Amino acid sequence: MLNLSTLNPQQRLAAETIRGPVLILAGAGTGKTRVITFRIAHMVERGIAPGNILGVTFTNKAAREMQERVTKLLPRSRKSEARSQKEERENRPTICTFHSLCVRILRQHIDKLGYKKNFVIYDESEQLAAVKKILSAISAKGEKTDPGAVLAMLSKFKNGGESSKIFGDPNVRALASHIAKRYESALHACNAVDFDDLILLTLRLFREHPDALEACRAKYKYVMVDEYQDTNAAQFELVHALTKEHRNLCVVGDDDQSIYGWRGAEVANLLNLEKHFPEVKIVKLEQNYRSTTTILNAANAIIKNNVQRRGKSLWSSKGAGAKILLNTYGNDEDEAREVVAQIEFKRLAYRVPWKDCAILFRTNQQSRPLETALRAANVRYHLIGGQSFFDRREVKDFIAFLKTFLNPHDDISLLRIANVPARGLSDVTMERLLGASHERKCSVFTAMKNPLVTTTLQKNTRESIEAFVAFVEGVQEQLQTTETSFRLQTWADNFLNETGYFAELRRLEKKPENSESRVRNLKELMATMDGIGNAPAERLENFLENITLDSDREEEKENTQDAVTLITMHSCKGLEFPHVFVVGLEDGLLPHSRSKVEGTMDEERRLFYVAVTRAMQTLSISHCGGRKKYGQLLPCHPSPFLKELPGDLVEHSDAKSKTPVAQESGKNLFAAMREAISD
């Protein structure tokens, strides 16, 4: 029996309101994940079939956490223990990201749109490669265009941004439309989709095939959306399509934490919910379980200066706690050294581990002096947003091999590994094959099998192509086996050995430890291949899907050791730390200089609010009189947001240094330091 009495009154009301549209307005640190999981468990207890419940969130980490919590709350009957793994998956609530949801839907129905069901999902590097191919075909000789900028423009255009200011010029709009058509055609030819397509193709499916939409509505009769303030226009349309008939929609969010407007998030989706669901019931969660009263009062004072918001006021029973410390430094290097000194003082004097401290900043460039100071002091740190495991060369090669075996018409993957290790397929040969594929409007693999193409090439090149085609088709045949005992891990290890890929890795690295590290990376990845699914090809599809959609897993793994967290304010939402240092509170950084031109001052204030509400026990804020840019020290001015902090909640560091320490406090401090040194 689910015990709802462990929830506070507002949390309980949110968990018990299970039918019709509901808006759970969940302030920072108010236990929204707990409420969502209890609500799902309560729905099941009240007789709603788990398979009819859908929970959608933005990160795989959040989805995993919710799924684990819900599983613990749901009673496990003997009947369920006897079910197969597949039956068990089908008879539990679906909790996933928007992109994962769309993959599930498209795997069932994408053939209605002219794609094969074994489509591949392109990551950013593969998208860039596709854009480069298009640019090489349409650009004038010597003309250089940034493929990253074109890809960003394509994403905005595809997501409905053609109505925005950058597409106001008819010439720009025409160019965007032309590139978008060529890009879509290139991906379709490879039976590939990108992240934007996952949602846009699902919406197209719903529009063109009402039977597919009805099937999804019949399955997902109760829909919950977390972080609703972060939804964009396409995500809103998807949710609305699924729920406008049965109206069992519960959205959870906080307009005060809407900080992703620059990537298409529309806070209006939350603010204007009543336009689409006039009967919506609103439940506010305002009791904060994370921070001290001082920190919350400061946060409330900051955010009330935003006019367009749903009113709420966070409170806590944790007590006042320490005042917010405000520090002023001469330049960014002084700031970095002093912040690191404060972290080390906390560690030595109060036994605060490094992992309890986080340094928050507005832009990635601010991390350089901080990293330099941390390294100089031998302080271990973790920079969130560093190179991902999946961006390493050997991992990208391996994934390209797997994608080619599943779908040899995926040009981007095939071109990456056709001559890795070297097998007589030079760049010149691959360019000729690519040109032939363009002329014949077919994939490179199809061109490789066409005698009209290959007879124009030299005999040894022809033999190399035939050997490569035989290799790919031979592997495909292996993967078609129905033997469930077929181990992908063993198979992958064998083919990397037999093709000489491991030997190639060892040959290319000067230091043996580097090459072994690369080999170890692949072995660790291979160990995770035999997961969900029965047939090898199905297991391989699921493995690649999880990798493409699960970009946050590596960061989560790397951040388990005792280390200070360095993180941007945009990346810190959803996290909490006992001791937080917010650096660079200067006009031009926060609020960012662009915000005054673009009219996004409210979002910049929300960003400051998010940073402040990450702190549990202590909060330190700093700004500099000067900051280095291109080696030159430029003057800085304090952020206007600092004036919004109530004076009675703030203590200036210079004033604190003049205040004598109480005798008893001094004794305790020195005793703690002696103990730390003697350990």
XYZ file of C-alpha atoms in Angstrom:
679
model
C 0.000 0.000 0.000
C 1.424 3.366 -1.062
C 1.939 5.708 1.899
C 0.988 9.212 0.702
C 1.231 10.602 4.243
C 4.998 11.005 3.735
C 4.211 13.861 1.326
C 3.447 17.409 2.458
C -0.173 18.616 1.865
C 0.509 20.257 -1.525
C 2.632 17.332 -2.734
C -0.146 14.944 -1.714
C -2.786 16.995 -3.549
C -0.624 16.885 -6.695
C -0.155 13.106 -6.392
C -3.867 12.444 -5.836
C -5.138 14.626 -8.712
C -4.851 12.028 -11.466
C -7.592 12.845 -13.991
C -7.996 15.867 -16.260
C -5.396 18.574 -16.931
C -3.109 19.468 -13.991
C -0.285 21.999 -13.675
C 2.131 21.235 -10.846
C 4.033 24.476 -10.332
C 7.163 23.087 -8.675
C 9.657 25.634 -7.324
C 13.372 24.816 -7.035
C 14.121 22.061 -4.510
C 10.452 21.317 -3.721
C 10.646 17.560 -4.351
C 9.010 17.400 -7.777
C 10.608 14.054 -8.743
C 9.201 12.536 -5.555
C 5.750 13.906 -6.415
C 5.874 12.620 -10.006
C 6.907 9.106 -8.945
C 4.298 8.948 -6.156
C 1.659 10.209 -8.585
C 2.471 7.432 -11.105
C 2.448 4.777 -8.354
C -0.874 6.163 -7.038
C -2.392 5.942 -10.537
C -1.432 2.268 -10.769
C -2.827 1.633 -7.282
C -6.110 3.229 -8.378
C -6.436 0.704 -11.221
C -4.899 2.547 -14.181
C -2.917 0.098 -16.342
C 0.830 0.896 -16.131
C 1.125 0.454 -19.902
C -1.267 3.405 -20.404
C 0.936 5.827 -18.427
C 3.547 7.967 -20.179
C 6.092 10.149 -18.370
C 8.238 12.435 -20.550
C 11.319 14.348 -19.417
C 14.363 15.958 -21.021
C 17.362 13.850 -19.973
C 18.009 10.135 -19.827
C 19.415 10.590 -16.328
C 16.087 12.026 -15.092
C 14.134 9.290 -16.897
C 16.287 6.535 -15.348
C 15.943 8.030 -11.872
C 12.149 8.251 -12.206
C 11.885 4.705 -13.580
C 13.962 3.328 -10.684
C 11.905 5.213 -8.086
C 8.580 4.144 -9.608
C 9.724 0.499 -9.760
C 10.528 0.608 -6.022
C 7.102 2.073 -5.203
C 5.085 -0.379 -7.311
C 4.237 -3.732 -5.653
C 5.777 -6.714 -7.468
C 3.386 -9.644 -7.665
C 4.340 -13.284 -8.239
C 2.559 -13.048 -11.537
C 4.867 -10.237 -12.664
C 7.924 -12.230 -11.545
C 6.873 -15.010 -13.887
C 6.646 -12.670 -16.888
C 9.341 -12.524 -19.526
C 11.629 -9.482 -19.677
C 9.730 -8.220 -22.749
C 6.308 -8.605 -21.081
C 7.623 -6.864 -17.969
C 8.816 -3.885 -20.059
C 5.478 -3.636 -21.854
C 3.509 -3.732 -18.604
C 5.197 -0.865 -16.795
C 4.847 2.896 -17.236
C 6.776 4.374 -20.157
C 9.210 6.938 -18.723
C 11.551 8.416 -21.324
C 12.770 11.546 -23.096
C 10.896 13.234 -25.967
C 13.411 11.821 -28.438
C 13.187 8.273 -27.032
C 9.383 8.437 -27.198
C 9.512 9.466 -30.851
C 11.987 6.664 -31.648
C 9.498 4.156 -30.145
C 6.675 5.558 -32.260
C 8.743 5.762 -35.466
C 10.150 2.229 -35.096
C 6.527 1.063 -35.389
C 5.204 3.443 -38.043
C 8.023 5.163 -40.006
C 7.491 2.877 -43.011
C 4.278 4.869 -43.622
C 6.561 7.860 -44.388
C 8.766 5.970 -46.848
C 11.619 5.057 -44.484
C 12.701 1.573 -43.432
C 12.149 0.640 -39.787
C 15.885 0.045 -39.235
C 16.679 3.770 -39.702
C 19.817 5.171 -38.048
C 19.999 8.348 -35.958
C 22.749 10.789 -36.905
C 24.655 12.517 -34.117
C 26.112 16.010 -34.520
C 29.354 14.918 -36.190
C 27.429 12.873 -38.772
C 25.063 15.801 -39.392
C 28.096 18.074 -39.942
C 29.544 15.568 -42.409
C 26.251 15.579 -44.364
C 26.222 19.405 -44.412
C 29.865 19.512 -45.603
C 28.947 17.221 -48.519
C 26.095 19.561 -49.524
C 28.274 22.684 -49.182
C 31.019 21.139 -51.315
C 28.441 20.588 -54.069
C 26.789 24.041 -53.985
C 29.585 26.427 -52.883
C 31.612 28.457 -55.347
C 35.310 27.583 -55.684
C 37.328 29.006 -52.777
C 34.186 29.945 -50.842
C 34.324 28.909 -47.184
C 31.157 28.414 -45.152
C 31.020 27.264 -41.530
C 29.104 23.936 -41.582
C 28.302 24.340 -37.862
C 26.534 27.659 -38.509
C 24.624 26.113 -41.418
C 23.570 23.172 -39.228
C 22.332 25.564 -36.510
C 20.379 27.505 -39.165
C 18.880 24.254 -40.487
C 17.753 23.239 -37.001
C 16.023 26.609 -36.457
C 14.420 26.454 -39.896
C 13.159 22.880 -39.432
C 11.718 23.649 -35.997
C 9.547 26.469 -37.317
C 12.106 29.217 -36.849
C 11.588 30.371 -40.464
C 9.273 32.976 -38.977
C 12.103 34.416 -36.825
C 14.084 37.575 -37.661
C 17.050 35.798 -39.284
C 14.708 34.408 -41.961
C 13.062 37.782 -42.632
C 15.312 38.268 -45.686
C 13.701 36.344 -48.595
C 17.159 35.388 -49.925
C 18.199 33.853 -46.590
C 14.848 32.043 -46.370
C 15.248 30.680 -49.924
C 18.815 29.500 -49.181
C 17.706 27.830 -45.919
C 14.833 26.102 -47.726
C 17.141 24.899 -50.523
C 19.759 23.493 -48.133
C 17.032 21.938 -45.919
C 15.600 20.047 -48.931
C 19.016 18.751 -50.004
C 19.869 17.822 -46.407
C 16.575 15.944 -45.939
C 17.067 14.164 -49.263
C 20.659 13.177 -48.321
C 19.558 11.726 -44.984
C 16.534 9.965 -46.476
C 18.798 8.313 -49.079
C 20.848 6.888 -46.197
C 17.692 5.851 -44.284
C 18.865 8.217 -41.559
C 17.201 10.833 -39.362
C 18.633 13.463 -37.008
C 17.448 14.591 -33.562
C 15.128 17.285 -34.943
C 13.606 14.769 -37.363
C 12.623 12.423 -34.541
C 9.965 14.862 -33.332
C 9.158 16.483 -36.696
C 8.651 13.139 -38.454
C 6.414 11.973 -35.598
C 4.291 15.114 -36.033
C 4.155 14.516 -39.789
C 3.135 10.914 -39.115
C 0.296 12.115 -36.857
C -0.897 14.617 -39.477
C -0.753 12.277 -42.466
C -1.764 9.023 -40.755
C -4.510 9.562 -38.146
C -4.573 5.803 -37.454
C -1.019 6.027 -36.050
C -2.058 8.961 -33.830
C -5.118 7.047 -32.599
C -2.953 4.030 -31.762
C -0.656 6.267 -29.674
C -3.598 7.966 -27.929
C -5.082 4.565 -27.110
C -1.785 3.476 -25.545
C -0.832 6.706 -23.749
C -4.082 7.591 -21.971
C -2.327 9.431 -19.118
C 0.540 11.756 -20.014
C 2.942 13.564 -17.656
C 5.563 16.058 -18.853
C 8.421 17.153 -16.600
C 10.278 20.493 -17.019
C 7.373 21.772 -19.123
C 8.812 25.300 -19.207
C 11.627 23.906 -21.397
C 9.356 22.597 -24.180
C 9.608 24.123 -27.660
C 6.879 24.552 -30.277
C 7.304 21.045 -31.764
C 7.284 19.342 -28.339
C 4.184 21.313 -27.358
C 2.435 20.201 -30.570
C 3.375 16.570 -29.875
C 1.995 16.664 -26.317
C -1.139 18.489 -27.447
C -1.798 15.937 -30.227
C -1.586 13.052 -27.748
C -3.754 14.616 -25.024
C -6.325 17.006 -26.492
C -8.979 14.242 -26.727
C -8.639 12.433 -23.356
C -7.239 15.582 -21.615
C -5.392 13.539 -18.995
C -2.315 15.751 -19.093
C -0.159 16.613 -16.084
C 2.639 19.113 -16.661
C 5.294 19.823 -14.058
C 7.492 22.873 -14.263
C 8.633 26.243 -12.986
C 8.490 29.331 -15.184
C 11.136 30.923 -12.909
C 13.617 28.303 -14.154
C 12.988 28.789 -17.874
C 16.547 29.472 -19.114
C 16.694 27.809 -22.536
C 14.940 30.381 -24.730
C 18.071 30.570 -26.914
C 17.504 26.971 -28.018
C 13.796 27.301 -28.721
C 12.164 26.704 -25.321
C 8.946 28.697 -24.952
C 7.981 29.623 -21.388
C 4.607 30.686 -22.845
C 3.725 26.970 -23.089
C 3.539 26.965 -19.283
C 2.285 30.519 -18.754
C -0.588 30.132 -21.244
C -1.671 26.584 -20.459
C -5.237 27.733 -19.689
C -5.686 28.760 -23.362
C -5.612 25.101 -24.364
C -6.915 23.539 -21.142
C -9.271 26.092 -19.479
C -10.251 23.518 -16.840
C -6.644 22.974 -15.675
C -6.120 22.526 -11.922
C -3.025 24.320 -10.562
C -1.082 22.963 -7.575
C 1.858 24.996 -6.215
C 4.825 23.346 -4.495
C 6.620 26.021 -2.450
C 8.223 24.192 0.494
C 11.904 23.893 -0.365
C 13.925 20.972 1.073
C 17.315 22.082 -0.256
C 18.357 25.533 0.924
C 18.502 27.786 3.968
C 15.965 30.579 4.498
C 18.627 33.206 3.707
C 19.335 31.686 0.285
C 15.611 31.320 -0.493
C 14.757 34.871 0.591
C 17.495 36.162 -1.705
C 16.166 34.021 -4.584
C 12.580 35.234 -4.007
C 13.785 38.875 -3.966
C 15.637 38.426 -7.276
C 12.873 36.687 -9.217
C 10.007 38.950 -8.130
C 11.529 41.607 -10.448
C 10.292 39.556 -13.408
C 6.760 40.708 -14.197
C 5.538 37.881 -16.447
C 5.518 34.912 -14.087
C 3.194 32.771 -12.013
C 3.513 33.997 -8.437
C 5.105 31.692 -5.886
C 7.371 32.131 -2.870
C 9.780 29.454 -1.710
C 10.165 28.768 2.007
C 12.139 26.337 4.133
C 12.219 24.980 7.666
C 16.022 24.640 7.582
C 16.727 27.859 9.471
C 18.470 31.085 8.435
C 21.974 29.687 7.913
C 24.992 31.783 6.929
C 24.691 35.090 5.118
C 25.549 35.260 1.416
C 29.184 36.264 1.025
C 29.884 38.944 -1.614
C 33.490 39.231 -2.835
C 35.141 41.845 -5.078
C 38.467 41.068 -6.814
C 40.878 43.034 -8.948
C 40.814 40.604 -11.888
C 39.659 37.126 -12.924
C 42.952 35.455 -11.931
C 42.717 36.882 -8.384
C 39.094 35.737 -8.268
C 40.057 32.192 -9.299
C 42.902 31.936 -6.756
C 40.732 33.228 -3.897
C 37.801 30.932 -4.695
C 40.157 27.944 -4.701
C 41.682 29.191 -1.397
C 38.184 29.329 0.145
C 37.458 25.766 -1.032
C 40.733 24.533 0.489
C 40.007 26.407 3.731
C 36.626 24.673 3.985
C 38.290 21.310 3.364
C 41.052 21.775 5.956
C 39.109 23.648 8.626
C 35.659 22.051 8.317
C 36.375 18.766 6.538
C 34.241 19.758 3.540
C 35.068 17.325 0.701
C 35.770 18.747 -2.739
C 32.635 17.116 -4.197
C 30.464 19.303 -1.928
C 31.713 22.444 -3.708
C 30.708 23.807 -7.094
C 31.876 26.854 -9.057
C 29.203 28.292 -11.364
C 29.909 30.669 -14.268
C 28.016 32.204 -17.207
C 30.271 31.360 -20.171
C 32.679 28.519 -20.961
C 35.599 30.943 -21.407
C 35.490 31.734 -17.673
C 36.721 28.241 -16.815
C 40.345 28.828 -17.961
C 41.641 30.863 -14.957
C 39.615 28.639 -12.600
C 41.162 25.466 -14.025
C 44.640 27.033 -13.836
C 44.146 27.935 -10.141
C 42.726 24.504 -9.269
C 45.651 22.747 -10.950
C 48.188 25.010 -9.183
C 46.626 24.101 -5.822
C 46.445 20.372 -6.696
C 42.677 20.403 -6.278
C 40.871 17.679 -8.213
C 38.017 19.040 -10.337
C 35.443 17.895 -12.890
C 34.559 20.239 -15.754
C 31.066 19.417 -16.954
C 30.984 19.750 -20.707
C 34.514 18.443 -21.424
C 35.171 15.923 -24.224
C 32.575 13.190 -24.144
C 33.591 9.541 -24.159
C 31.573 9.200 -27.365
C 33.583 11.926 -29.107
C 36.798 9.865 -28.910
C 38.135 8.719 -32.267
C 38.147 4.999 -31.573
C 34.577 5.080 -30.217
C 33.302 7.023 -33.248
C 35.044 4.535 -35.571
C 33.520 1.564 -33.757
C 30.003 3.052 -33.846
C 30.433 3.840 -37.572
C 31.326 0.159 -38.191
C 28.192 -0.976 -36.355
C 25.946 1.502 -38.176
C 27.389 0.384 -41.532
C 26.689 -3.270 -40.742
C 23.076 -2.485 -39.836
C 22.548 -0.062 -42.718
C 25.316 0.010 -45.380
C 23.412 2.799 -47.190
C 24.358 5.173 -44.336
C 26.965 7.078 -46.372
C 28.414 9.050 -43.449
C 29.274 5.937 -41.431
C 30.490 3.971 -44.455
C 32.781 6.782 -45.640
C 34.308 7.020 -42.159
C 35.373 3.355 -41.973
C 35.712 2.222 -45.604
C 39.512 2.522 -45.373
C 39.938 1.966 -41.611
C 42.241 0.138 -41.245
C 43.733 0.797 -44.699
C 42.326 -1.681 -47.250
C 43.160 -0.058 -50.589
C 40.195 2.358 -50.648
C 41.984 5.710 -50.868
C 40.372 9.130 -50.487
C 40.510 9.544 -54.279
C 38.640 6.246 -54.768
C 35.992 7.150 -52.208
C 35.531 10.593 -53.818
C 34.938 8.937 -57.213
C 32.421 6.551 -55.646
C 30.716 9.440 -53.882
C 30.506 11.361 -57.173
C 29.006 8.294 -58.868
C 26.439 7.964 -56.076
C 25.438 11.636 -56.580
C 25.044 11.161 -60.337
C 22.922 8.031 -59.909
C 21.042 9.337 -56.837
C 21.945 6.223 -54.865
C 24.041 5.375 -51.816
C 27.824 4.875 -51.995
C 27.344 1.176 -51.120
C 24.971 0.752 -54.079
C 27.558 2.472 -56.311
C 30.209 0.023 -55.003
C 28.048 -2.895 -56.219
C 27.342 -1.366 -59.632
C 29.624 -2.846 -62.378
C 29.074 0.275 -64.521
C 30.828 2.254 -61.759
C 33.546 -0.202 -60.726
C 34.697 -1.184 -64.261
C 36.056 2.353 -64.688
C 38.483 1.756 -61.807
C 41.843 -0.060 -61.708
C 41.891 -3.820 -61.079
C 43.384 -3.682 -57.562
C 40.921 -0.922 -56.548
C 38.041 -3.028 -57.916
C 39.226 -6.008 -55.885
C 39.444 -3.854 -52.740
C 35.853 -2.652 -53.281
C 34.600 -6.214 -53.861
C 36.392 -7.404 -50.717
C 34.834 -4.577 -48.675
C 31.320 -5.302 -50.009
C 31.791 -9.017 -49.230
C 33.018 -8.128 -45.724
C 29.948 -5.953 -44.972
C 27.462 -8.445 -46.434
C 29.161 -11.320 -44.607
C 28.767 -9.496 -41.288
C 25.130 -8.673 -42.120
C 24.516 -12.394 -42.691
C 26.060 -13.177 -39.289
C 23.773 -10.647 -37.600
C 20.663 -12.204 -39.166
C 21.114 -15.350 -37.062
C 18.260 -16.006 -34.627
C 20.505 -17.687 -32.058
C 20.025 -15.838 -28.766
C 23.343 -17.295 -27.573
C 25.151 -15.146 -30.192
C 27.205 -12.709 -28.096
C 27.700 -9.277 -29.663
C 30.567 -8.584 -27.263
C 32.565 -11.611 -28.466
C 31.661 -10.964 -32.110
C 32.761 -7.289 -31.934
C 36.026 -8.211 -30.208
C 36.735 -10.770 -32.962
C 36.010 -8.474 -35.918
C 38.132 -5.627 -34.470
C 40.996 -8.104 -34.081
C 40.528 -9.759 -37.478
C 40.261 -6.474 -39.394
C 43.434 -5.269 -37.667
C 41.695 -2.309 -36.000
C 43.202 -2.986 -32.552
C 46.655 -3.353 -34.169
C 46.078 -0.053 -36.018
C 45.236 1.736 -32.729
C 48.443 0.422 -31.142
C 50.512 1.410 -34.189
C 49.201 4.999 -34.352
C 49.890 5.870 -30.690
C 53.466 6.694 -29.673
C 52.863 5.870 -26.010
C 51.757 2.292 -25.236
C 49.590 3.496 -22.304
C 47.607 5.745 -24.686
C 46.946 2.934 -27.146
C 45.918 0.563 -24.353
C 43.593 3.255 -23.002
C 41.898 3.444 -26.422
C 41.587 -0.347 -26.631
C 40.209 -0.419 -23.077
C 37.612 2.233 -24.020
C 36.301 -0.075 -26.748
C 36.352 -3.169 -24.537
C 34.316 -1.336 -21.877
C 31.809 -0.251 -24.516
C 31.553 -3.754 -25.994
C 30.730 -5.142 -22.558
C 27.412 -3.240 -22.683
C 26.274 -4.497 -26.108
C 24.225 -7.541 -25.103
C 21.336 -5.679 -23.480
C 17.702 -5.377 -24.515
C 16.433 -7.613 -27.334
C 16.625 -11.225 -28.472
C 18.040 -11.404 -32.010
C 21.576 -9.960 -32.451
C 20.404 -7.323 -34.963
C 17.680 -6.163 -32.537
C 20.194 -5.969 -29.693
C 22.574 -4.003 -31.891
C 19.826 -1.546 -32.911
C 18.902 -0.950 -29.253
C 22.566 -0.522 -28.299
C 23.131 2.159 -30.977
C 19.876 3.908 -30.080
C 20.853 4.115 -26.418
C 24.274 5.533 -27.295
C 22.875 8.187 -29.630
C 20.097 9.263 -27.262
C 22.041 8.965 -23.997
C 24.682 11.700 -24.114
C 24.502 12.475 -20.379
C 25.525 9.030 -19.067
C 29.281 9.629 -19.423
C 29.192 12.908 -17.503
C 27.297 11.203 -14.737
C 29.896 8.402 -14.554
C 32.902 10.743 -14.515
C 31.480 12.875 -11.717
C 31.402 10.162 -9.023
C 34.865 10.853 -7.543
C 35.721 13.476 -4.910
C 36.220 16.556 -7.086
C 35.104 20.181 -7.260
C 32.441 20.696 -9.947
C 33.059 23.409 -12.564
C 29.822 24.062 -14.424
C 28.000 26.715 -16.437
C 24.766 28.157 -15.057
C 22.865 26.692 -18.009
C 24.122 23.191 -17.192
C 23.496 23.295 -13.431
C 19.684 23.207 -13.447
C 18.416 20.190 -11.523
C 21.645 19.875 -9.500
C 22.425 20.889 -5.921
C 25.618 21.408 -3.918
C 26.201 22.171 -0.216
C 28.638 25.013 -1.065
C 28.244 27.130 -4.204
C 30.559 29.817 -5.621
C 28.970 31.991 -8.321
C 31.742 33.876 -10.132
C 31.785 36.699 -12.685
C 28.659 38.609 -11.587
C 29.476 41.482 -13.940
C 27.457 43.582 -16.333
C 27.991 42.057 -19.778
C 28.469 38.548 -18.396
C 25.295 38.285 -16.287
C 23.202 39.807 -17.659
C 24.971 38.975 -20.917
C 25.660 41.915 -23.231
C 23.358 40.365 -25.876
C 20.354 40.358 -23.525
C 19.853 44.137 -23.719
C 19.734 44.000 -27.526
C 17.614 40.846 -27.726
C 15.243 41.784 -24.896
C 16.027 38.685 -22.820
C 16.796 40.381 -19.497
C 14.071 38.323 -17.752
C 15.752 35.091 -18.849
C 19.144 36.328 -17.588
C 17.529 37.067 -14.205
C 16.048 33.547 -14.180
C 19.560 32.231 -14.853
C 20.847 34.057 -11.754
C 17.880 32.671 -9.784
C 18.741 29.120 -10.912
C 22.390 29.620 -9.877
C 21.433 30.914 -6.420
C 18.951 28.082 -5.763
C 21.615 25.392 -6.368
C 23.161 26.239 -2.959
C 22.161 24.185 0.073
C 24.253 25.617 2.948
C 26.523 28.460 1.820
C 26.558 30.783 -1.166
C 29.453 32.978 -2.239
C 29.097 35.499 -5.098
C 31.989 37.390 -6.677
C 32.775 39.955 -9.376
C 35.947 41.563 -10.723
C 37.175 45.071 -11.470
C 38.914 43.779 -14.596
C 38.838 40.660 -16.758
C 41.371 39.475 -19.341
C 40.276 39.232 -22.951
C 42.818 38.250 -25.625
C 45.563 38.912 -23.057
C 44.401 42.451 -22.304
C 42.848 43.447 -18.956
C 39.535 45.196 -19.632
C 37.536 47.067 -16.946
C 34.336 45.441 -15.574
C 31.321 46.746 -13.670
C 29.194 44.895 -11.095
C 26.025 43.218 -12.379
C 22.832 45.245 -11.795
C 21.348 42.023 -10.367
C 23.558 42.465 -7.270
C 21.412 45.472 -6.286
C 18.392 43.131 -6.141
C 19.925 41.153 -3.253
C 18.470 42.383 0.084
C 21.245 44.098 2.062
C 20.441 42.287 5.315
C 21.112 38.889 3.660
C 24.558 39.806 2.296
C 27.940 40.076 3.993
C 30.782 41.806 2.139
C 34.101 39.957 2.426
C 36.096 43.064 3.427
C 33.623 43.722 6.282
C 33.846 40.098 7.382
C 37.648 40.246 7.510
C 37.436 43.132 10.015
C 35.052 41.270 12.342
C 36.915 39.555 15.229
C 36.311 35.807 15.564
C 34.653 34.704 18.827
C 37.074 32.968 21.217
C 35.157 29.659 21.253
C 34.832 29.626 17.447
C 38.559 30.260 17.099
C 39.418 27.371 19.446
C 37.145 24.975 17.522
C 38.589 26.077 14.188
C 42.210 25.551 15.220
C 41.350 22.202 16.797
C 39.755 21.055 13.526
C 42.777 22.226 11.531
C 45.224 20.456 13.862
C 43.188 17.265 13.507
C 43.131 17.566 9.699
C 46.909 18.127 9.522
C 47.679 15.207 11.868
C 45.595 12.733 9.767
